[in-house]
Tab-separated table of C-alpha atoms in Angstrom:
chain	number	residue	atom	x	y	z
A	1	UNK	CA	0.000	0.000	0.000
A	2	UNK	CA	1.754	3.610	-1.453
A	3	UNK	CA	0.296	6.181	1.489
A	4	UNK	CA	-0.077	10.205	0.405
A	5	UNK	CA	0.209	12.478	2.757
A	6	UNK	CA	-1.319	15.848	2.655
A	7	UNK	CA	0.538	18.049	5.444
A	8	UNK	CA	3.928	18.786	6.935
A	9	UNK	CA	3.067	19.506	10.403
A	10	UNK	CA	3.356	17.214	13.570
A	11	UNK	CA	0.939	14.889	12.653
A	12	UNK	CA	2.552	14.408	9.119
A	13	UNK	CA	5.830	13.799	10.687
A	14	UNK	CA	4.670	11.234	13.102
A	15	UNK	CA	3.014	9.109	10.271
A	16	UNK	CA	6.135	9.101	8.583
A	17	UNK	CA	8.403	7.888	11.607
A	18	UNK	CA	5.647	5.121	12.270
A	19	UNK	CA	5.320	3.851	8.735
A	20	UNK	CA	8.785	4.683	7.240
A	21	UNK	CA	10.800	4.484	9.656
A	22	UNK	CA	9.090	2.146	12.559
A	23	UNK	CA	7.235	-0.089	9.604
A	24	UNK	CA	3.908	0.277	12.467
A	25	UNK	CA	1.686	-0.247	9.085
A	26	UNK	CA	1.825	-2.716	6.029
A	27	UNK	CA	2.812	0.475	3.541
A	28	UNK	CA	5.056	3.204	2.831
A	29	UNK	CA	4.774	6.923	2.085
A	30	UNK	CA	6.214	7.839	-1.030
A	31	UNK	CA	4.389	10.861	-1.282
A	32	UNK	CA	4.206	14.280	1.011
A	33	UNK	CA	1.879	17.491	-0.695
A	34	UNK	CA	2.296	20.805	1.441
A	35	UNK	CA	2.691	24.696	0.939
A	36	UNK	CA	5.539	24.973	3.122
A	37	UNK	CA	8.874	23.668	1.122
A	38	UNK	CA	11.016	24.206	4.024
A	39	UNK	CA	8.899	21.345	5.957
A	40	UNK	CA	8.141	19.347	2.868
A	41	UNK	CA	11.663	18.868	1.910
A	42	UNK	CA	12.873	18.339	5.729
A	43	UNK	CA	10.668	15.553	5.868
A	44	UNK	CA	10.688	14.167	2.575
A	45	UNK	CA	15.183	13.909	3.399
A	46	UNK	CA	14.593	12.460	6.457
A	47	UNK	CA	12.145	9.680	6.231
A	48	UNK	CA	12.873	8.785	1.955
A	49	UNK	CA	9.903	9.873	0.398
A	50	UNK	CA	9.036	12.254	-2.214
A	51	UNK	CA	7.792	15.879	-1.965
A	52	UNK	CA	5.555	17.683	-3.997
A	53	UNK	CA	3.992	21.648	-3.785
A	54	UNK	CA	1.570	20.733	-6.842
A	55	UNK	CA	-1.710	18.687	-5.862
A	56	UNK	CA	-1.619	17.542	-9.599
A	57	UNK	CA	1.572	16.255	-9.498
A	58	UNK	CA	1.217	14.116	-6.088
A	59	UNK	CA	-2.696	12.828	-6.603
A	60	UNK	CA	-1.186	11.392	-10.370
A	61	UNK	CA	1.748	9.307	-8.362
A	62	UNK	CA	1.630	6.465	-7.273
A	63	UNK	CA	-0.156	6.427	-4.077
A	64	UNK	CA	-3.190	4.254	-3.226
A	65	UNK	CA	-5.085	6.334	-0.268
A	66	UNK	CA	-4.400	9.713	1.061
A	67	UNK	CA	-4.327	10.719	4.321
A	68	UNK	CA	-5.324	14.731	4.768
A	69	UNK	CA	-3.263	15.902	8.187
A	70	UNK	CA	-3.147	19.310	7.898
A	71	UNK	CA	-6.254	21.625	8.355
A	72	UNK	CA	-10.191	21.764	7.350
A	73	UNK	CA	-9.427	24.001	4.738
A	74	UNK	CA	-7.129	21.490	3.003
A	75	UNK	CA	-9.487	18.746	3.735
A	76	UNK	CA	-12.851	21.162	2.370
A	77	UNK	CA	-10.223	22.035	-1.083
A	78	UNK	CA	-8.755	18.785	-1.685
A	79	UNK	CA	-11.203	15.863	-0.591
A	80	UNK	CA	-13.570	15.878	-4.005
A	81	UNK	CA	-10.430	15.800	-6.404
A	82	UNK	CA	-8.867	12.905	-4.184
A	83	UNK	CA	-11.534	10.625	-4.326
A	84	UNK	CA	-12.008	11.844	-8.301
A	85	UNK	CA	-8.783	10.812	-9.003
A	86	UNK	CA	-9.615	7.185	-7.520
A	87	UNK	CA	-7.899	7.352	-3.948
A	88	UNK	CA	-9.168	6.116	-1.050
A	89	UNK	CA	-9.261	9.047	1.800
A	90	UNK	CA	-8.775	9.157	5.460
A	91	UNK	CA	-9.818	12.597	6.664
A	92	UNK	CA	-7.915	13.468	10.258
A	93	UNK	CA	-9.506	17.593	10.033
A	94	UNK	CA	-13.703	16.080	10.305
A	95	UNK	CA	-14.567	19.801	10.741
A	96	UNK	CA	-14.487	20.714	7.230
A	97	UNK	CA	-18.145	17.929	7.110
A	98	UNK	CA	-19.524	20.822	9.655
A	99	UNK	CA	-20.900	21.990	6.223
A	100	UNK	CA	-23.899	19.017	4.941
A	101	UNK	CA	-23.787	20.112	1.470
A	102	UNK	CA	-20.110	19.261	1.068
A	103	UNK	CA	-20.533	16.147	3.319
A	104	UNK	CA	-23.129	14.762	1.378
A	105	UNK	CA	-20.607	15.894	-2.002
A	106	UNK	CA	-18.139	13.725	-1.111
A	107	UNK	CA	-20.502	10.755	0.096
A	108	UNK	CA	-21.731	11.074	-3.841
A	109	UNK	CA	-18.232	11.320	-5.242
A	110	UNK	CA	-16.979	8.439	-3.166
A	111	UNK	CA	-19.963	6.054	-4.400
A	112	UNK	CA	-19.344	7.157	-7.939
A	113	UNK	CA	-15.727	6.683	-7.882
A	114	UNK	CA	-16.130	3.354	-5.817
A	115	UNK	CA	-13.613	4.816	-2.906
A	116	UNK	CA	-13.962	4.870	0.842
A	117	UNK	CA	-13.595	7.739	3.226
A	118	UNK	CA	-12.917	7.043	6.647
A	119	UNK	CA	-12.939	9.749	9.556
A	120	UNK	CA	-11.014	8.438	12.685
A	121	UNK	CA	-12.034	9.399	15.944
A	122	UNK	CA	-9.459	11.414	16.815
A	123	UNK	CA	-8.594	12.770	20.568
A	124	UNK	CA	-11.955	10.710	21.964
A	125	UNK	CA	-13.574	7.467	21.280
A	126	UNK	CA	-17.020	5.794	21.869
A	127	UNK	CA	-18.327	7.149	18.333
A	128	UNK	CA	-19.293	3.517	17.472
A	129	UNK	CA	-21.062	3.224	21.090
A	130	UNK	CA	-22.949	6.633	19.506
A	131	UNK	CA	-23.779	4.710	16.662
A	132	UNK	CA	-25.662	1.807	18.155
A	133	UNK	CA	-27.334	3.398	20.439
A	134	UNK	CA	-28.780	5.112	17.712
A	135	UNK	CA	-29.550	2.080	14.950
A	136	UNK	CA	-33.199	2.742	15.642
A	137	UNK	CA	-33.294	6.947	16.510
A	138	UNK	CA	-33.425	6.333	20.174
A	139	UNK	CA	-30.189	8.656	20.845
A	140	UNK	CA	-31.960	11.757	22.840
A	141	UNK	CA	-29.250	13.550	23.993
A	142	UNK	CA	-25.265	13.973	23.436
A	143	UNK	CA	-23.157	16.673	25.086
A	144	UNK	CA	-19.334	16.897	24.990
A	145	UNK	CA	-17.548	19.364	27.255
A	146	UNK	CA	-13.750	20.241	26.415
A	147	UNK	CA	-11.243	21.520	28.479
A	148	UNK	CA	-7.905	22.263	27.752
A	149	UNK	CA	-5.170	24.983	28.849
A	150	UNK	CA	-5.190	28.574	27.217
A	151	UNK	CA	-2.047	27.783	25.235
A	152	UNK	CA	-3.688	25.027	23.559
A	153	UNK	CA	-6.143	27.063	22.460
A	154	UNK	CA	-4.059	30.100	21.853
A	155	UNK	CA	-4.907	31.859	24.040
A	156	UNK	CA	-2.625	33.904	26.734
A	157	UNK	CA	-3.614	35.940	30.444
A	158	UNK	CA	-6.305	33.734	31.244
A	159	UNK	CA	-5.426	33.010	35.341
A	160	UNK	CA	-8.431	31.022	35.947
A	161	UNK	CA	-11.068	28.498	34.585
A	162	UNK	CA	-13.383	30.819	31.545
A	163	UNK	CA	-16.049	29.078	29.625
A	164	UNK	CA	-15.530	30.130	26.096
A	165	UNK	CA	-18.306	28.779	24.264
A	166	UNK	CA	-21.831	27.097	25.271
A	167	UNK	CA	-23.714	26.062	22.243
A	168	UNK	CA	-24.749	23.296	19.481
A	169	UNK	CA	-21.364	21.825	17.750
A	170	UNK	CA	-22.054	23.410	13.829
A	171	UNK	CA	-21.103	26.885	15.888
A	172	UNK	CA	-18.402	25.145	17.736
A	173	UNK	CA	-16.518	24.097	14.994
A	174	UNK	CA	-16.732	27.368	13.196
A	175	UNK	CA	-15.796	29.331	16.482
A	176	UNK	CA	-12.493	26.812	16.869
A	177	UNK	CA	-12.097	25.092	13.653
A	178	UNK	CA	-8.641	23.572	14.890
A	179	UNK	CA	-9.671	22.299	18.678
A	180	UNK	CA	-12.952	20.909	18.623
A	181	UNK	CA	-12.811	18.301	15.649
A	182	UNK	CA	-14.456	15.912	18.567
A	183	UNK	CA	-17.279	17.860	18.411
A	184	UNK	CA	-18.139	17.392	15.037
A	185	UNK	CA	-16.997	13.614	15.312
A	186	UNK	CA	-19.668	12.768	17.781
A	187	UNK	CA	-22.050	14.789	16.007
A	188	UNK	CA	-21.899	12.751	12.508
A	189	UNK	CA	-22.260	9.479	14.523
A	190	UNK	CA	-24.859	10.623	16.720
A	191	UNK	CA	-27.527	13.228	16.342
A	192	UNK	CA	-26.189	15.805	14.064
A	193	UNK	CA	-24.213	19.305	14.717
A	194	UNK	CA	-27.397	21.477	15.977
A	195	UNK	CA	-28.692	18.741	18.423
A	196	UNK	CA	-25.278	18.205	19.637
A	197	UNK	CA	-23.811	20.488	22.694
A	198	UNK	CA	-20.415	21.769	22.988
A	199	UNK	CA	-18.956	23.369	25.818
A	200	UNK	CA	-15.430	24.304	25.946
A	201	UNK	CA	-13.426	25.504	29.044
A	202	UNK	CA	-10.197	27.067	28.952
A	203	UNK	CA	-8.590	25.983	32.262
A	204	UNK	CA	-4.718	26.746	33.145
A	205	UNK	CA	-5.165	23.872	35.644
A	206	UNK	CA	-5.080	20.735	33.673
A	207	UNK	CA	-2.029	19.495	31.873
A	208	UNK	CA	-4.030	17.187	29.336
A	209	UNK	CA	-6.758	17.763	27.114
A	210	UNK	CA	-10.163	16.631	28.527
A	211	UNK	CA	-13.281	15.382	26.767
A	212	UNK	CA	-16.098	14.194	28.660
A	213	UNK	CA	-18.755	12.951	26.910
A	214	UNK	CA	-22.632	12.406	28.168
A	215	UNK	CA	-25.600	10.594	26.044
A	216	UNK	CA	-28.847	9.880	27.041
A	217	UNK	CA	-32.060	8.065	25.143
A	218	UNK	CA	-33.806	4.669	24.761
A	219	UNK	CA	-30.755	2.267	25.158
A	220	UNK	CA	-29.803	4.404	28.472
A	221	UNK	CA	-27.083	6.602	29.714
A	222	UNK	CA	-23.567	7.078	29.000
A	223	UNK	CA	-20.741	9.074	30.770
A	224	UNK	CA	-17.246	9.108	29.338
A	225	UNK	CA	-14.133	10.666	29.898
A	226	UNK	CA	-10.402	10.769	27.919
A	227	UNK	CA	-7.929	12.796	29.231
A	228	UNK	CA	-5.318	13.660	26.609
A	229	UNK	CA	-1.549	14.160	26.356
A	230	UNK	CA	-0.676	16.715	23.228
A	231	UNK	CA	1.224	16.040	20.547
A	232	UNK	CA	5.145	16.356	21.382
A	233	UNK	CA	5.546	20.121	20.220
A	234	UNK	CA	1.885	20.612	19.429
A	235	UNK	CA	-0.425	21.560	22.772
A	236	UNK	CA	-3.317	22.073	19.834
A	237	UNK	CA	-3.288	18.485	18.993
A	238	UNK	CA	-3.887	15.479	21.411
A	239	UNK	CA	-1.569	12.723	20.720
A	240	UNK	CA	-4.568	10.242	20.312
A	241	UNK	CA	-5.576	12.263	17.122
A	242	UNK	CA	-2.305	10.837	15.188
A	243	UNK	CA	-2.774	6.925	17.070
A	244	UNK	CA	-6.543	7.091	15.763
A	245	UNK	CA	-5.030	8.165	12.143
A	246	UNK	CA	-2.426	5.302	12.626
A	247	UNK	CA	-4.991	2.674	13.430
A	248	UNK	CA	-7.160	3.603	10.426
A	249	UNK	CA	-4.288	2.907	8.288
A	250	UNK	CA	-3.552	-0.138	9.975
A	251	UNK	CA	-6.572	-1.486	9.360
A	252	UNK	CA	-6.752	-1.090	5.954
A	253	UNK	CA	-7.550	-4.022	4.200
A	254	UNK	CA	-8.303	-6.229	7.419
A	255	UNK	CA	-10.497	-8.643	6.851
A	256	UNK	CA	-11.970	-8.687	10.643
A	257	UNK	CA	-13.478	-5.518	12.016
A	258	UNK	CA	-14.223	-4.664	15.557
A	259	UNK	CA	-16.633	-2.426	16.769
């Protein structure tokens, strides 16, 4: 399996070191598409793979599936022409689907190019939980609250716990398109972004990255928590975010699924 990579960031680099390096996953990257040449070329030097600034140039080589690791706005530009090109995709930035009418795009493109998209779950888990206690509509309720430092967030002076947001998860991703991916996550396996609540704390208290989830309806209640270590070099991404993107890739082609 030839693995594309679009992004140069932390998560980028950590796929290549697992795969290219650590052989974690039956594949290799032998292609890398970014903006910044600097990063691209750095990592393309250290881990043997190829580099490429033109999308045209890296979706015509000789990669199989494509894994989008650097922001919604690469995954909203570049997800259509990926699957058109006849890649499979594994999309790590979920907010860009806050939008239906591009979600339900690439659901059509996929089924008309015969590819598969797959979102990980990122920094929480439980979304296939969310899923079957839904089967039959009976989800009533799902509420995620996120807390995480002010640096991770970006933000600096805060001395004290501050609610920043209160409100359904289509907002939430717009108001922090690059920290609340979870939100929309749970929202596409459960009830949908307006039913779905979001609150996110910025507290200068914890040291990880917290996500606790509650669900209520017909099959009963659920109460969840992950508490997340960031990324090595990264406070805005939990370190689970690359494992889940790892896994996915891992269990490409497996003929037994779990969950």
């Amino acid at each position: 399996m030839n693995i594309g990579i679009m992004g140069t960031g932390n998560i980028a680099e950590y796929l290549l070191k697992s795969i290219n390096k650590e052989k974690q996953v039956t594949g290799i990257v032998t292609a890398v598409f970014g903006r910044n040449q600097a990063a691209g070329k750095g990592l393309a030097e250290t881990y043997q793979t190829r580099f490429y600034r033109d999308f045209n140039s890296f979706i015509k080589s000789d990669i199989d599936i494509v894994v989008e690791a650097a922001a919604v706005e690469v995954a909203a530009a570049y997800s259509v022409p990926v699957l058109e090109n006849g890649k499979d995709l594994i999309v790590s930035s979920v907010g860009a689907f806050a939008d239906g009418g591009f979600l339900e795009n690439v659901r059509e493109t996929a089924k008309d190019h015969g590819r598969t998209v797959h979102l990980p779950s990122g920094a929480v888990g439980g979304l296939d939980l969310l899923k079957s206690a839904n089967a039959l509509g009976g989800l009533e309720k799902v509420m995620i609250t996120t807390r995480k430092s002010p640096a991770s967030l970006g933000l600096e002076g805060i001395s004290e716990e501050k609610r920043l947001f209160d409100g359904p998860a289509g907002e939430a991703i717009r108001e922090f398109p690059k920290n609340v991916n979870v939100a929309l996550a749970l929202s596409l396996a459960g009830i949908g972004t307006e039913k779905t609540r979001v609150r996110v704390i910025a507290d200068p208290s914890v040291e990880r990255n917290t996500h606790t989830i509650e669900a209520e309806g017909s099959f009963g209640n659920i109460k969840t928590t992950i508490e997340n270590l960031p990324m090595p070099g990264n406070p805005k991404t939990s370190y689970l975010a690359a494992l889940s993107v790892l896994a996915a890739l891992k269990n490409q082609g497996n003929p037994v699924v779990i969950g």
